[in-house]
Amino acid sequence: MYFDTICAIATAMGTAGIGIVRISGSEAGGIAEKVFKSKNGELLADKPGYSITYGMAVDEEGMFVDEVLAMTMWAPKSYTGEDVVELHCHGGRMITKKILELVLKAGARLAEPGEFSKRAFLNGKIDLTKAEAIIDIINAKTETAIYAAGNNLKGSIYHRLKEISRQLIEILAYLEADIDYPEEELYRFSSQELLERIQEQKNEIEGLLKTYKSGRIMREGLKTAIIGKPNVGKSSLLNAVLNAERAIVTEIPGTTRDIIEEYYDLGGIPLVLIDTAGIRETKDQIEKIGVEKTQEKIKEADIILYVLDLASGISLEDLEQIKRLNKEKVLVVINKVDLRGREDGEGKEEEIPRLLPGYKLLFISAKEKTGLYELQESIKEKVFAGDVEINDKPLLANVRQKDSLEKAFLSIKNAEDAVKAGIPTDMAAIDLKQALLSIGEVTGETLDDEIVDKIFSEFCLGK
Ligand SMILES: Nc1nc2c(ncn2[C@@H]2O[C@H](COP(=O)(O)OP(=O)(O)OP(=O)(O)O)[C@@H](O)[C@H]2O)c(=O)[nH]1
Ligand SMILES: [Mg+2]
């Protein structure tokens, strides 16, 4: 495939030790040569791939611009699969831009966001699952997100899908031989064998689909919203779990107005703990906005810690609010157990289990940091219900992958139903071919150009 030669700044714009201008395409060497003069007069074209040459960047008049290291990677052994030269200069905003301008004047075109990676894809260096893993590594917010993306970068989804496709093609080959040469004495699957082989692949895909939830949680974190009425100790709970004075705590109801989000590593599971403004009717304009934001966070949350205060017990509003929430997501946290036995709290504790039958109740003291371990264990139990795993298994990385595999699953299921119903095998063959197309969408083998463009446009500039 022929492409023009593109260039971009590959490092972040700002002040740093080095800045990198990356050039890719068949003219990369020649263009770099116009901007770069090596110390000892060597030409970049004579250098082997993966070599680094010391020299300087010069402008059109041959004036010194900066000291530079030029790294050469020749086709096909480069990220894009094309000739690539990287010029490593000092990392100032102006100097990096200046070198980019010189490269542009020397004949390269400014790359679009993600264009280097798109070329890597079009030149067969990476498939789409790897391309998406690259975006995920760049955007990773937690350590687990890095490992999850890393698995896909190593090709764990890709290889799994390749194997499923290989098996489907094998089944198809038998079916088609049967269709094309019905008279011949060929080896034929018994319908039982055919059914089993189809079901095996259906189960494989189902297994992959199940990893979607874990994948999303690894990437984005498990959104855990702390909500409740003012002054029950939501911010104190956040601080107690983080073991840091992150949120302001006072005895004044309505202290928290803005949303506070913090990452917390719960045994390798990234939690995004969200402290919110206490829910109440208020005339204070700022607090009102806070309460509205709380409602939004409730909608997005994977888990809701509904905090009550042991001394004040549960009110009618609490009850109504809790009942409105998705029960699956709610843990009721009764805070301030250190106040137990005080007169003003008499009898209020007992009515909570009675009013909230079937809800998991956790008793804690944010002040004395008791009950926090049980709370964390309950969070793990609640959402994961045992199906989130962190290991080197492939994890579906996004909705796009999930949607295509859901289509593949349905097609294979149709094939299975057709075989079960004793419908002629050519119907099953059509379904299996459809499944192969859907799997090909995930890796990018059978995808529209438009969708490919869209995926790569989400990359950053210079990648
Ligand atoms: N005795 C006792 N007091 C607590 C405990 N947790 C919080 N408090 C006190 O309760 C008051 C309110 O705590 P916050 O953490 O600010 O409560 P909040 O729910 O964030 O309140 P808003 O931000 O106003 O909605 C403070 O005076 C805390 O010191 C606890 O476990 N025991
Ligand atoms: Mg607060």
Coordinates of C-alpha atoms and ligand atoms in Angstrom, one line a residue:
M1 CA 0.0 0.0 0.0
Y2 CA 1.4 3.4 -0.9
F3 CA 1.0 6.3 1.5
D4 CA 2.4 9.8 1.6
T5 CA 4.9 10.7 4.4
I6 CA 3.5 12.1 7.6
C7 CA 4.9 13.7 10.6
A8 CA 3.8 14.9 14.1
I9 CA 5.0 15.7 17.5
A10 CA 4.8 12.4 19.4
T11 CA 5.4 13.8 22.9
A12 CA 3.1 15.9 25.0
M13 CA 3.4 19.7 24.4
G14 CA 5.1 21.3 27.3
T15 CA 8.4 21.6 29.0
A16 CA 10.2 18.3 29.3
G17 CA 13.6 16.7 28.9
I18 CA 13.1 15.7 25.3
G19 CA 10.5 16.2 22.5
I20 CA 10.1 13.8 19.7
V21 CA 9.0 14.6 16.1
R22 CA 8.1 11.4 14.3
I23 CA 8.2 11.0 10.6
S24 CA 6.7 7.9 8.8
G25 CA 6.4 7.0 5.1
S26 CA 8.7 6.0 2.2
E27 CA 10.2 9.5 2.1
A28 CA 10.9 9.6 5.9
G29 CA 14.7 9.1 5.5
G30 CA 15.1 11.8 2.7
I31 CA 13.0 14.3 4.5
A32 CA 14.8 13.8 7.8
E33 CA 18.1 14.3 6.0
K34 CA 17.1 17.8 5.0
V35 CA 16.6 18.8 8.6
F36 CA 19.2 16.7 10.3
K37 CA 23.0 16.8 9.9
S38 CA 25.0 14.1 11.7
K39 CA 28.1 14.9 13.7
N40 CA 30.4 12.8 11.6
G41 CA 28.8 13.3 8.2
E42 CA 27.1 9.9 8.1
L43 CA 23.8 9.8 6.1
L44 CA 20.8 8.4 7.8
A45 CA 20.0 6.4 4.7
D46 CA 23.2 4.4 5.3
K47 CA 22.3 3.6 8.9
P48 CA 20.8 0.3 9.8
G49 CA 17.3 0.1 11.4
Y50 CA 17.1 0.7 15.1
S51 CA 20.1 2.9 15.2
I52 CA 20.6 6.3 16.8
T53 CA 22.7 9.0 15.3
Y54 CA 23.9 12.1 17.1
G55 CA 23.8 15.4 15.2
M56 CA 21.9 18.7 14.9
A57 CA 18.8 20.1 13.4
V58 CA 19.4 22.9 11.0
D59 CA 17.0 25.4 9.3
E60 CA 16.7 26.1 5.6
E61 CA 19.8 28.4 5.7
G62 CA 21.8 25.7 7.4
M63 CA 21.6 27.6 10.8
F64 CA 21.9 25.5 13.9
V65 CA 18.6 24.9 15.6
D66 CA 19.1 22.3 18.3
E67 CA 21.1 19.2 19.2
V68 CA 19.2 16.2 18.1
L69 CA 19.3 12.4 18.2
A70 CA 17.9 10.7 15.1
M71 CA 16.4 7.2 15.5
T72 CA 15.9 5.2 12.3
M73 CA 13.5 2.3 11.9
W74 CA 13.2 1.0 8.4
A75 CA 10.2 -0.8 6.9
P76 CA 8.7 -3.2 7.7
K77 CA 10.3 -3.3 11.2
S78 CA 8.7 -0.2 12.6
Y79 CA 5.5 0.8 14.5
T80 CA 3.7 1.8 11.2
G81 CA 5.4 -0.8 9.1
E82 CA 6.9 2.0 7.0
D83 CA 10.2 3.8 7.1
V84 CA 10.2 5.8 10.3
V85 CA 12.6 8.5 11.6
E86 CA 12.3 10.0 15.0
L87 CA 14.1 13.3 15.8
H88 CA 14.6 13.6 19.5
C89 CA 15.3 17.3 20.4
H90 CA 15.1 19.2 23.6
G91 CA 11.6 19.2 25.0
G92 CA 10.5 22.8 24.9
R93 CA 7.2 23.8 23.3
M94 CA 8.8 26.2 20.8
I95 CA 11.8 24.1 19.9
T96 CA 9.7 21.0 19.2
K97 CA 7.3 23.0 17.1
K98 CA 10.2 24.6 15.2
I99 CA 11.6 21.2 14.3
L100 CA 8.1 20.0 13.2
E101 CA 7.8 23.1 11.0
L102 CA 11.2 22.3 9.4
V103 CA 10.1 18.7 8.7
L104 CA 6.8 20.0 7.2
K105 CA 8.8 22.4 4.9
A106 CA 11.0 19.5 3.9
G107 CA 8.0 17.8 2.4
A108 CA 6.1 15.8 5.0
R109 CA 2.4 16.2 5.7
L110 CA 1.0 16.8 9.2
A111 CA -0.5 13.6 10.5
E112 CA -4.1 13.4 11.6
P113 CA -4.8 12.1 15.2
G114 CA -4.1 8.3 15.2
E115 CA -2.8 8.2 11.7
F116 CA 0.5 6.4 12.6
S117 CA -1.5 3.7 14.3
K118 CA -4.0 3.5 11.5
R119 CA -1.1 2.9 9.1
A120 CA 0.1 0.2 11.5
F121 CA -3.3 -1.4 11.2
L122 CA -3.6 -1.0 7.4
N123 CA 0.0 -2.4 7.0
G124 CA -1.0 -5.4 9.0
K125 CA 1.3 -4.6 12.0
I126 CA -1.6 -4.6 14.5
D127 CA -5.2 -5.7 14.5
L128 CA -8.0 -3.5 16.0
T129 CA -8.0 -5.2 19.4
K130 CA -4.3 -4.2 19.7
A131 CA -5.0 -0.7 18.4
E132 CA -7.7 -0.3 21.0
A133 CA -5.4 -1.7 23.7
I134 CA -2.9 1.0 22.8
I135 CA -5.5 3.7 23.4
D136 CA -6.5 2.0 26.6
I137 CA -2.9 1.9 27.9
I138 CA -2.4 5.6 27.1
N139 CA -5.7 6.5 28.8
A140 CA -5.2 4.0 31.8
K141 CA -6.1 5.6 35.1
T142 CA -5.2 2.7 37.4
E143 CA -2.6 0.0 37.6
T144 CA -5.1 -2.7 36.9
A145 CA -6.2 -0.8 33.8
I146 CA -2.7 -1.1 32.5
Y147 CA -2.5 -4.8 33.0
A148 CA -6.0 -5.4 31.5
A149 CA -5.0 -3.4 28.4
G150 CA -1.5 -5.0 28.4
N151 CA -3.1 -8.4 27.9
N152 CA -4.9 -7.3 24.9
L153 CA -1.9 -5.5 23.6
K154 CA -0.1 -8.9 23.8
G155 CA -2.9 -10.2 21.6
S156 CA -4.9 -12.3 24.1
I157 CA -8.3 -11.4 22.6
Y158 CA -6.9 -11.5 19.1
H159 CA -5.5 -15.0 19.5
R160 CA -8.7 -16.3 21.1
L161 CA -10.8 -14.9 18.3
K162 CA -8.4 -16.3 15.7
E163 CA -8.8 -19.8 17.2
I164 CA -12.6 -19.5 17.3
S165 CA -12.6 -18.4 13.6
R166 CA -10.3 -21.3 12.7
Q167 CA -12.7 -23.8 14.4
L168 CA -15.7 -22.3 12.7
I169 CA -14.0 -22.4 9.3
E170 CA -13.2 -26.1 9.9
I171 CA -16.9 -26.8 10.7
L172 CA -17.9 -24.9 7.6
A173 CA -15.5 -26.9 5.4
Y174 CA -17.2 -30.1 6.4
L175 CA -20.6 -28.6 5.9
E176 CA -19.8 -27.3 2.5
A177 CA -18.2 -30.5 1.3
D178 CA -21.5 -32.1 2.4
I179 CA -23.5 -29.5 0.4
D180 CA -21.3 -29.5 -2.7
Y181 CA -20.7 -33.2 -3.0
P182 CA -23.6 -35.0 -1.4
E183 CA -23.0 -38.1 -3.4
E184 CA -19.3 -38.5 -2.5
E185 CA -18.0 -40.8 0.2
L186 CA -16.6 -38.1 2.4
Y187 CA -16.1 -38.0 6.1
R188 CA -19.2 -36.5 7.6
F189 CA -20.0 -35.2 11.0
S190 CA -22.9 -36.9 12.7
S191 CA -25.4 -34.3 13.7
Q192 CA -24.5 -34.9 17.3
E193 CA -20.8 -34.2 16.5
L194 CA -21.8 -31.1 14.5
L195 CA -23.9 -29.8 17.3
E196 CA -21.2 -30.3 19.9
R197 CA -18.6 -28.5 17.8
I198 CA -20.9 -25.6 17.2
Q199 CA -21.8 -25.4 20.9
E200 CA -18.1 -25.4 21.9
Q201 CA -17.5 -22.2 19.9
K202 CA -20.7 -20.7 21.2
N203 CA -19.5 -21.3 24.7
E204 CA -16.1 -19.7 23.9
I205 CA -17.8 -16.5 22.7
E206 CA -20.1 -16.5 25.7
G207 CA -17.1 -16.7 27.9
L208 CA -15.5 -13.7 26.2
L209 CA -18.8 -11.7 26.5
K210 CA -18.8 -12.4 30.3
T211 CA -15.4 -10.6 30.6
Y212 CA -16.9 -7.3 29.4
K213 CA -18.0 -6.2 32.8
S214 CA -14.7 -6.9 34.4
G215 CA -13.0 -5.1 31.5
R216 CA -15.0 -2.0 32.0
I217 CA -14.4 -2.0 35.8
M218 CA -10.7 -2.5 35.2
R219 CA -10.6 0.5 32.9
E220 CA -12.9 2.9 34.5
G221 CA -13.0 1.8 38.1
L222 CA -16.1 0.7 40.0
K223 CA -18.1 3.8 40.6
T224 CA -19.0 3.7 44.3
A225 CA -21.2 6.6 45.3
I226 CA -21.5 7.6 49.0
I227 CA -24.9 9.2 49.5
G228 CA -27.2 10.1 52.4
K229 CA -28.7 13.0 54.3
P230 CA -26.4 15.8 55.4
N231 CA -24.2 15.2 58.4
V232 CA -24.5 11.4 58.5
G233 CA -20.7 11.1 58.0
K234 CA -20.3 10.5 54.2
S235 CA -17.2 12.6 53.9
S236 CA -15.8 11.0 57.1
L237 CA -16.4 7.6 55.5
L238 CA -14.5 8.6 52.4
N239 CA -11.6 9.9 54.6
A240 CA -11.6 6.8 56.7
V241 CA -11.4 4.4 53.7
L242 CA -8.7 6.5 52.0
N243 CA -6.9 7.0 55.3
A244 CA -6.5 10.7 54.5
E245 CA -8.2 13.9 55.2
R246 CA -9.4 14.3 51.6
A247 CA -12.8 15.8 52.1
I248 CA -13.8 18.6 54.6
V249 CA -15.7 17.3 57.6
T250 CA -17.6 19.6 59.9
E251 CA -20.5 19.3 62.2
I252 CA -22.4 21.7 60.0
P253 CA -25.0 19.9 57.8
G254 CA -24.4 20.8 54.1
T255 CA -20.6 20.8 54.3
T256 CA -20.0 19.0 51.0
R257 CA -21.3 20.7 48.0
D258 CA -19.1 19.6 45.1
I259 CA -18.5 16.0 44.1
I260 CA -15.3 14.6 45.3
E261 CA -13.9 11.6 43.4
E262 CA -10.9 9.5 44.5
Y263 CA -9.4 6.3 43.4
Y264 CA -9.0 3.5 45.9
D265 CA -7.4 0.2 45.3
L266 CA -9.6 -2.5 46.8
G267 CA -7.4 -5.6 46.6
G268 CA -6.5 -4.8 43.0
I269 CA -10.0 -3.6 42.1
P270 CA -10.0 0.1 41.3
L271 CA -12.8 1.8 43.1
V272 CA -13.8 5.3 42.3
L273 CA -15.2 6.6 45.6
I274 CA -17.6 9.4 45.1
D275 CA -18.4 11.7 48.0
T276 CA -21.6 13.7 47.4
A277 CA -23.6 16.6 48.9
G278 CA -26.1 15.4 51.4
I279 CA -29.6 15.1 50.0
R280 CA -32.1 17.6 51.4
E281 CA -34.4 20.4 50.3
T282 CA -32.4 23.5 50.4
K283 CA -32.7 27.2 49.5
D284 CA -28.9 27.6 49.3
Q285 CA -28.1 27.9 45.6
I286 CA -24.7 26.2 45.8
E287 CA -25.9 23.4 47.9
K288 CA -28.9 22.9 45.6
I289 CA -26.5 22.4 42.6
G290 CA -24.6 19.9 44.8
V291 CA -27.7 17.9 45.5
E292 CA -28.6 17.9 41.7
K293 CA -25.1 16.5 41.0
T294 CA -25.6 13.9 43.6
Q295 CA -28.7 12.6 41.7
E296 CA -26.6 12.4 38.5
K297 CA -23.9 10.4 40.4
I298 CA -26.5 8.0 41.7
K299 CA -27.6 7.2 38.1
E300 CA -24.0 6.4 37.0
A301 CA -23.0 4.4 40.1
D302 CA -22.1 0.7 40.1
I303 CA -22.5 0.6 43.9
I304 CA -24.3 2.9 46.3
L305 CA -23.3 3.2 49.9
Y306 CA -26.4 4.7 51.5
V307 CA -25.2 6.2 54.8
L308 CA -27.4 6.5 57.9
D309 CA -26.5 7.9 61.2
L310 CA -27.2 5.6 64.1
A311 CA -28.1 8.5 66.4
S312 CA -30.7 9.9 64.0
G313 CA -31.9 6.6 62.7
I314 CA -33.8 6.3 59.4
S315 CA -36.3 8.9 58.2
L316 CA -39.2 8.6 55.8
E317 CA -37.1 10.5 53.2
D318 CA -34.3 8.0 53.6
L319 CA -36.7 5.1 53.2
E320 CA -38.2 6.6 50.0
Q321 CA -34.8 7.4 48.6
I322 CA -33.5 3.9 49.3
K323 CA -36.5 2.3 47.7
R324 CA -36.0 4.3 44.6
L325 CA -32.5 2.9 44.1
N326 CA -31.7 -0.3 42.4
K327 CA -31.6 -2.8 45.3
E328 CA -28.8 -4.8 43.7
K329 CA -26.5 -1.8 44.0
V330 CA -27.2 -0.7 47.5
L331 CA -25.4 -1.3 50.7
V332 CA -26.8 0.5 53.7
V333 CA -24.1 1.8 56.0
I334 CA -25.1 2.8 59.5
N335 CA -22.4 5.1 60.8
K336 CA -21.5 6.5 64.2
V337 CA -21.9 3.2 66.0
D338 CA -19.5 4.6 68.6
L339 CA -22.5 6.6 69.8
R340 CA -24.4 3.4 70.6
G341 CA -26.1 3.5 74.0
R342 CA -26.5 7.2 74.1
E343 CA -30.0 8.3 75.0
D344 CA -30.9 10.3 72.0
G345 CA -30.4 7.2 69.8
E346 CA -32.6 4.9 71.9
G347 CA -34.6 2.5 69.8
K348 CA -33.7 4.1 66.5
E349 CA -31.2 1.4 65.6
E350 CA -33.7 -1.4 65.9
E351 CA -36.2 0.0 63.4
I352 CA -33.7 0.0 60.6
P353 CA -33.6 -3.8 59.8
R354 CA -37.4 -3.8 60.2
L355 CA -37.9 -1.1 57.7
L356 CA -35.3 -2.4 55.3
P357 CA -35.8 -6.2 55.0
G358 CA -33.5 -7.9 52.6
Y359 CA -30.9 -5.1 52.5
K360 CA -27.4 -5.7 53.6
L361 CA -26.7 -3.5 56.6
L362 CA -23.2 -2.6 57.7
F363 CA -22.4 -1.0 61.0
I364 CA -19.4 1.3 61.1
S365 CA -17.8 4.2 62.9
A366 CA -16.0 6.5 60.5
K367 CA -14.6 8.3 63.5
E368 CA -13.1 5.2 65.1
K369 CA -12.5 3.4 61.8
T370 CA -14.4 0.3 62.8
G371 CA -16.4 -2.0 60.5
L372 CA -14.5 -0.8 57.4
Y373 CA -13.1 -4.2 56.6
E374 CA -16.6 -5.8 56.5
L375 CA -17.7 -2.9 54.4
Q376 CA -15.0 -3.5 51.8
E377 CA -15.6 -7.2 51.8
S378 CA -19.3 -6.5 51.1
I379 CA -18.5 -4.2 48.2
K380 CA -16.4 -7.0 46.7
E381 CA -19.2 -9.5 47.2
K382 CA -21.9 -7.3 46.0
V383 CA -20.9 -6.3 42.5
F384 CA -18.4 -8.9 41.6
A385 CA -20.5 -11.8 42.8
G386 CA -17.4 -13.8 42.0
D387 CA -17.3 -12.9 38.3
V388 CA -14.7 -10.2 38.2
E389 CA -11.2 -11.6 37.9
I390 CA -7.9 -10.0 37.5
N391 CA -5.5 -12.3 35.7
D392 CA -4.0 -12.8 32.3
K393 CA -7.3 -13.8 30.6
P394 CA -8.5 -11.7 27.7
L395 CA -11.0 -9.0 28.7
L396 CA -13.3 -7.4 26.2
A397 CA -12.2 -3.8 26.0
N398 CA -15.2 -1.8 24.8
V399 CA -18.8 -1.8 23.6
R400 CA -17.7 -2.1 20.0
Q401 CA -16.1 -5.4 20.7
K402 CA -19.0 -6.6 22.8
D403 CA -21.7 -5.6 20.2
S404 CA -19.9 -7.5 17.4
L405 CA -19.4 -10.6 19.6
E406 CA -23.0 -10.5 20.6
K407 CA -24.0 -10.7 17.0
A408 CA -21.5 -13.6 16.5
F409 CA -23.1 -15.4 19.5
L410 CA -26.6 -15.0 18.0
S411 CA -25.5 -16.3 14.6
I412 CA -23.8 -19.3 16.1
K413 CA -26.9 -19.9 18.2
N414 CA -29.1 -19.8 15.1
A415 CA -26.8 -22.4 13.5
E416 CA -27.1 -24.5 16.6
D417 CA -30.9 -24.2 16.5
A418 CA -31.0 -25.1 12.8
V419 CA -29.0 -28.3 13.5
K420 CA -31.1 -29.2 16.4
A421 CA -34.3 -28.8 14.3
G422 CA -32.8 -31.0 11.6
I423 CA -33.0 -28.1 9.0
P424 CA -30.7 -28.8 6.0
T425 CA -27.1 -27.9 6.8
D426 CA -26.8 -25.1 4.3
M427 CA -28.8 -22.9 6.6
A428 CA -26.3 -23.5 9.5
A429 CA -23.5 -22.7 7.0
I430 CA -25.0 -19.3 6.3
D431 CA -25.2 -18.6 10.0
L432 CA -21.7 -19.7 10.7
K433 CA -20.4 -17.4 7.9
Q434 CA -22.3 -14.5 9.4
A435 CA -20.6 -15.3 12.8
L436 CA -17.2 -15.2 11.1
L437 CA -18.0 -11.8 9.7
S438 CA -19.0 -10.5 13.1
I439 CA -15.8 -11.8 14.7
G440 CA -13.9 -10.2 11.8
E441 CA -15.4 -6.9 12.8
V442 CA -13.7 -7.1 16.2
T443 CA -10.2 -7.7 14.8
G444 CA -10.9 -5.3 11.9
E445 CA -10.7 -7.8 9.1
T446 CA -14.2 -7.3 7.9
L447 CA -14.9 -3.7 9.0
D448 CA -16.1 -0.7 7.0
D449 CA -13.5 2.0 6.3
E450 CA -15.7 4.5 8.0
I451 CA -15.7 2.7 11.3
V452 CA -12.0 2.1 11.1
D453 CA -11.5 5.9 10.6
K454 CA -13.7 6.6 13.5
I455 CA -11.7 4.3 15.8
F456 CA -8.4 5.8 14.9
S457 CA -9.6 9.4 15.1
E458 CA -10.0 8.8 18.9
F459 CA -6.2 8.5 19.2
C460 CA -4.1 11.4 20.2
L461 CA -2.0 13.4 17.8
G462 CA 1.3 11.8 17.1
K463 CA 0.2 8.3 17.9
Ligands
LIG1 N1 -19.3 10.1 66.8 C1 -19.1 10.1 65.5 N2 -19.2 11.2 64.8 C2 -19.0 11.1 63.5 C3 -18.7 9.9 62.8 N3 -18.6 10.1 61.5 C4 -18.7 11.4 61.3 N4 -19.0 12.0 62.5 C5 -19.2 13.5 62.7 O1 -20.4 13.9 62.0 C6 -20.3 15.2 61.5 C7 -20.6 15.2 60.0 O2 -19.6 14.4 59.3 P1 -19.3 14.6 57.8 O3 -18.4 13.5 57.4 O4 -19.0 16.0 57.4 O5 -20.8 14.3 57.2 P2 -21.4 14.4 55.7 O6 -22.4 13.3 55.6 O7 -20.2 14.4 54.8 O8 -22.1 15.8 55.7 P3 -22.5 16.7 54.5 O9 -21.3 16.9 53.7 O10 -22.9 18.0 55.2 O11 -23.6 16.1 53.8 C8 -18.9 15.6 61.8 O12 -18.9 16.4 63.0 C9 -18.1 14.4 62.1 O13 -17.1 14.5 63.0 C10 -18.6 8.7 63.6 O14 -18.4 7.6 63.2 N5 -18.8 8.9 64.9
MG2 MG -19.7 15.8 53.4

